[in-house]
Amino acid sequence: MKKVLVLEDEDNIRSFVVINLKRAGYEIIEASDGEQALAQLRRNPDVKVALLDIMLPGNMDGFEVCRRIRASDSQIGIIMLTARTQEMDKVTGLMTGADDYVTKPFSPAELTARVDALFRRAGGEAFNDSGELVQPPFRLNTRNRTLEKNDQRIKLTQVEYSVIKLFMENPGKALSREEILDAVWGRDYFGEVKIVDVNVRRLRIKIEDDPTNPCYVTTVWGFGYKWGV
Ligand code: CA
């Protein structure tokens, strides 16, 4: 069963989300505050995607919940539910480890498309790979979806994995932001191209010797990025 956790304190929004995701074939676990959400995840370790509202009652907001989930699970897909006025929250949310965000009010089609995309990435990808991409000091294992740098494991989210895989498959080639967005998020993605920049920034923090002066993922000004090992 495809399980999704929905953390949202406003009953009418949560019902709207739950009804639409059920209609799309998902099993839903509900929570209305952060403590509940973390408890539900402990009880349901097979949850593959979590939707997290940001403004919540109690002493934990959605960012904190996201941070705590990520501290123990790099594989689960996380989508933040943001309000239109919380422009900066999108970036903050992605930097705390979320994979995506949906801005309220959202349509059922948009929401379902985002959840579907994360599910595809979290396990649906076919095992049609030979197994390894090696470009010293990096070694990407495409069977168990892990990255090593100088034989040290680097923990990646599903999205970060997809981004670096794309880079490693295209060494030395300048990739436009749109190209990266299409390849990683899919052509039916509704979001903004800025999500590419945020994920690249996060990836750099994990893989570069000096993230402020990147030498692996370099910027191609006004265009996109290039993998230069
Ligand atoms: Ca709320």
mmCIF file of C-alpha atoms in Angstrom, residues 29-145:
data_model
loop_
_atom_site.group_PDB
_atom_site.id
_atom_site.type_symbol
_atom_site.label_atom_id
_atom_site.label_comp_id
_atom_site.label_asym_id
_atom_site.label_seq_id
_atom_site.Cartn_x
_atom_site.Cartn_y
_atom_site.Cartn_z
ATOM 1 C CA ILE A 29 -2.098 8.539 8.020
ATOM 2 C CA GLU A 30 -3.292 11.792 9.633
ATOM 3 C CA ALA A 31 -1.753 14.087 12.226
ATOM 4 C CA SER A 32 -2.681 17.557 13.468
ATOM 5 C CA ASP A 33 0.498 18.473 15.330
ATOM 6 C CA GLY A 34 4.199 17.675 15.214
ATOM 7 C CA GLU A 35 4.297 15.242 18.122
ATOM 8 C CA GLN A 36 1.455 13.242 16.585
ATOM 9 C CA ALA A 37 3.178 13.182 13.216
ATOM 10 C CA LEU A 38 6.434 11.809 14.641
ATOM 11 C CA ALA A 39 4.526 9.224 16.688
ATOM 12 C CA GLN A 40 2.583 8.141 13.594
ATOM 13 C CA LEU A 41 5.804 7.747 11.634
ATOM 14 C CA ARG A 42 7.271 5.526 14.346
ATOM 15 C CA ARG A 43 4.123 3.380 14.196
ATOM 16 C CA ASN A 44 4.108 3.365 10.381
ATOM 17 C CA PRO A 45 7.699 2.977 9.177
ATOM 18 C CA ASP A 46 6.410 2.133 5.691
ATOM 19 C CA VAL A 47 5.215 5.705 5.047
ATOM 20 C CA LYS A 48 6.991 6.807 1.861
ATOM 21 C CA VAL A 49 5.890 10.438 1.602
ATOM 22 C CA ALA A 50 5.030 13.053 4.256
ATOM 23 C CA LEU A 51 3.115 16.299 3.676
ATOM 24 C CA LEU A 52 3.982 18.843 6.361
ATOM 25 C CA ASP A 53 2.128 22.058 7.108
ATOM 26 C CA ILE A 54 4.433 24.770 8.491
ATOM 27 C CA MET A 55 2.367 26.779 10.982
ATOM 28 C CA LEU A 56 1.264 24.322 13.659
ATOM 29 C CA PRO A 57 -0.001 24.438 17.245
ATOM 30 C CA GLY A 58 2.393 23.303 19.968
ATOM 31 C CA ASN A 59 6.122 23.845 20.194
ATOM 32 C CA MET A 60 7.125 22.289 16.885
ATOM 33 C CA ASP A 61 6.570 23.885 13.485
ATOM 34 C CA GLY A 62 6.720 22.038 10.182
ATOM 35 C CA PHE A 63 10.403 22.849 9.683
ATOM 36 C CA GLU A 64 11.304 21.267 13.009
ATOM 37 C CA VAL A 65 9.249 18.178 12.166
ATOM 38 C CA CYS A 66 11.057 18.008 8.826
ATOM 39 C CA ARG A 67 14.469 18.298 10.518
ATOM 40 C CA ARG A 68 13.625 15.533 12.986
ATOM 41 C CA ILE A 69 12.347 13.199 10.287
ATOM 42 C CA ARG A 70 15.457 13.798 8.182
ATOM 43 C CA ALA A 71 17.751 13.178 11.134
ATOM 44 C CA SER A 72 16.773 9.523 11.022
ATOM 45 C CA ASP A 73 15.432 8.966 7.504
ATOM 46 C CA SER A 74 17.016 10.228 4.302
ATOM 47 C CA GLN A 75 14.753 8.198 2.017
ATOM 48 C CA ILE A 76 11.255 9.403 2.843
ATOM 49 C CA GLY A 77 9.845 12.042 0.481
ATOM 50 C CA ILE A 78 8.858 15.308 2.194
ATOM 51 C CA ILE A 79 6.552 17.987 0.770
ATOM 52 C CA MET A 80 5.989 21.234 2.693
ATOM 53 C CA LEU A 81 2.566 22.893 2.552
ATOM 54 C CA THR A 82 3.300 26.623 2.423
ATOM 55 C CA ALA A 83 1.076 29.695 2.428
ATOM 56 C CA ARG A 84 1.268 32.109 -0.460
ATOM 57 C CA THR A 85 2.712 34.814 1.790
ATOM 58 C CA GLN A 86 5.531 32.634 3.071
ATOM 59 C CA GLU A 87 7.822 33.042 0.080
ATOM 60 C CA MET A 88 11.005 32.604 2.125
ATOM 61 C CA ASP A 89 9.611 29.511 3.808
ATOM 62 C CA LYS A 90 9.979 27.567 0.604
ATOM 63 C CA VAL A 91 13.713 27.971 0.619
ATOM 64 C CA THR A 92 13.973 27.432 4.376
ATOM 65 C CA GLY A 93 11.903 24.268 4.083
ATOM 66 C CA LEU A 94 14.016 22.871 1.290
ATOM 67 C CA MET A 95 17.186 23.671 3.210
ATOM 68 C CA THR A 96 15.922 21.743 6.237
ATOM 69 C CA GLY A 97 15.576 18.677 4.054
ATOM 70 C CA ALA A 98 12.216 18.863 2.270
ATOM 71 C CA ASP A 99 12.072 17.626 -1.320
ATOM 72 C CA ASP A 100 9.311 19.861 -2.548
ATOM 73 C CA TYR A 101 6.674 22.343 -1.526
ATOM 74 C CA VAL A 102 3.081 23.087 -2.529
ATOM 75 C CA THR A 103 1.643 26.572 -2.120
ATOM 76 C CA LYS A 104 -1.848 26.955 -0.655
ATOM 77 C CA PRO A 105 -4.382 27.071 -2.104
ATOM 78 C CA PHE A 106 -3.491 24.146 -4.346
ATOM 79 C CA SER A 107 -5.591 22.113 -6.733
ATOM 80 C CA PRO A 108 -6.158 18.374 -6.255
ATOM 81 C CA ALA A 109 -4.371 17.738 -9.565
ATOM 82 C CA GLU A 110 -1.299 19.679 -8.486
ATOM 83 C CA LEU A 111 -1.113 17.969 -5.111
ATOM 84 C CA THR A 112 -1.525 14.493 -6.561
ATOM 85 C CA ALA A 113 1.093 15.164 -9.242
ATOM 86 C CA ARG A 114 3.643 16.165 -6.594
ATOM 87 C CA VAL A 115 2.965 13.118 -4.444
ATOM 88 C CA ASP A 116 3.039 10.812 -7.490
ATOM 89 C CA ALA A 117 6.405 12.274 -8.518
ATOM 90 C CA LEU A 118 7.953 11.597 -5.109
ATOM 91 C CA PHE A 119 6.586 8.064 -5.075
ATOM 92 C CA ARG A 120 8.088 7.371 -8.479
ATOM 93 C CA ARG A 121 11.432 8.593 -7.194
ATOM 94 C CA ALA A 122 11.188 6.809 -3.851
ATOM 95 C CA GLY A 123 10.936 3.376 -5.347
ATOM 96 C CA GLY A 124 9.330 3.222 -8.741
ATOM 97 C CA GLU A 125 12.512 3.813 -10.747
ATOM 98 C CA ALA A 126 13.388 0.716 -12.688
ATOM 99 C CA PHE A 127 16.557 -1.186 -11.943
ATOM 100 C CA ASN A 128 17.821 -0.848 -15.482
ATOM 101 C CA ASP A 129 21.199 0.497 -14.440
ATOM 102 C CA SER A 130 24.479 -1.295 -14.599
ATOM 103 C CA GLY A 131 25.134 -0.475 -10.970
ATOM 104 C CA GLU A 132 27.884 2.101 -10.588
ATOM 105 C CA LEU A 133 29.045 5.476 -11.808
ATOM 106 C CA VAL A 134 32.613 6.128 -10.748
ATOM 107 C CA GLN A 135 34.208 9.550 -11.134
ATOM 108 C CA PRO A 136 36.889 9.993 -8.489
ATOM 109 C CA PRO A 137 36.552 10.976 -5.751
ATOM 110 C CA PHE A 138 32.883 10.015 -6.225
ATOM 111 C CA ARG A 139 31.262 6.625 -6.540
ATOM 112 C CA LEU A 140 27.514 6.502 -7.170
ATOM 113 C CA ASN A 141 25.873 3.144 -6.628
ATOM 114 C CA THR A 142 22.679 3.136 -8.702
ATOM 115 C CA ARG A 143 21.412 -0.126 -7.263
ATOM 116 C CA ASN A 144 21.188 0.930 -3.646
ATOM 117 C CA ARG A 145 21.173 4.653 -4.539
#
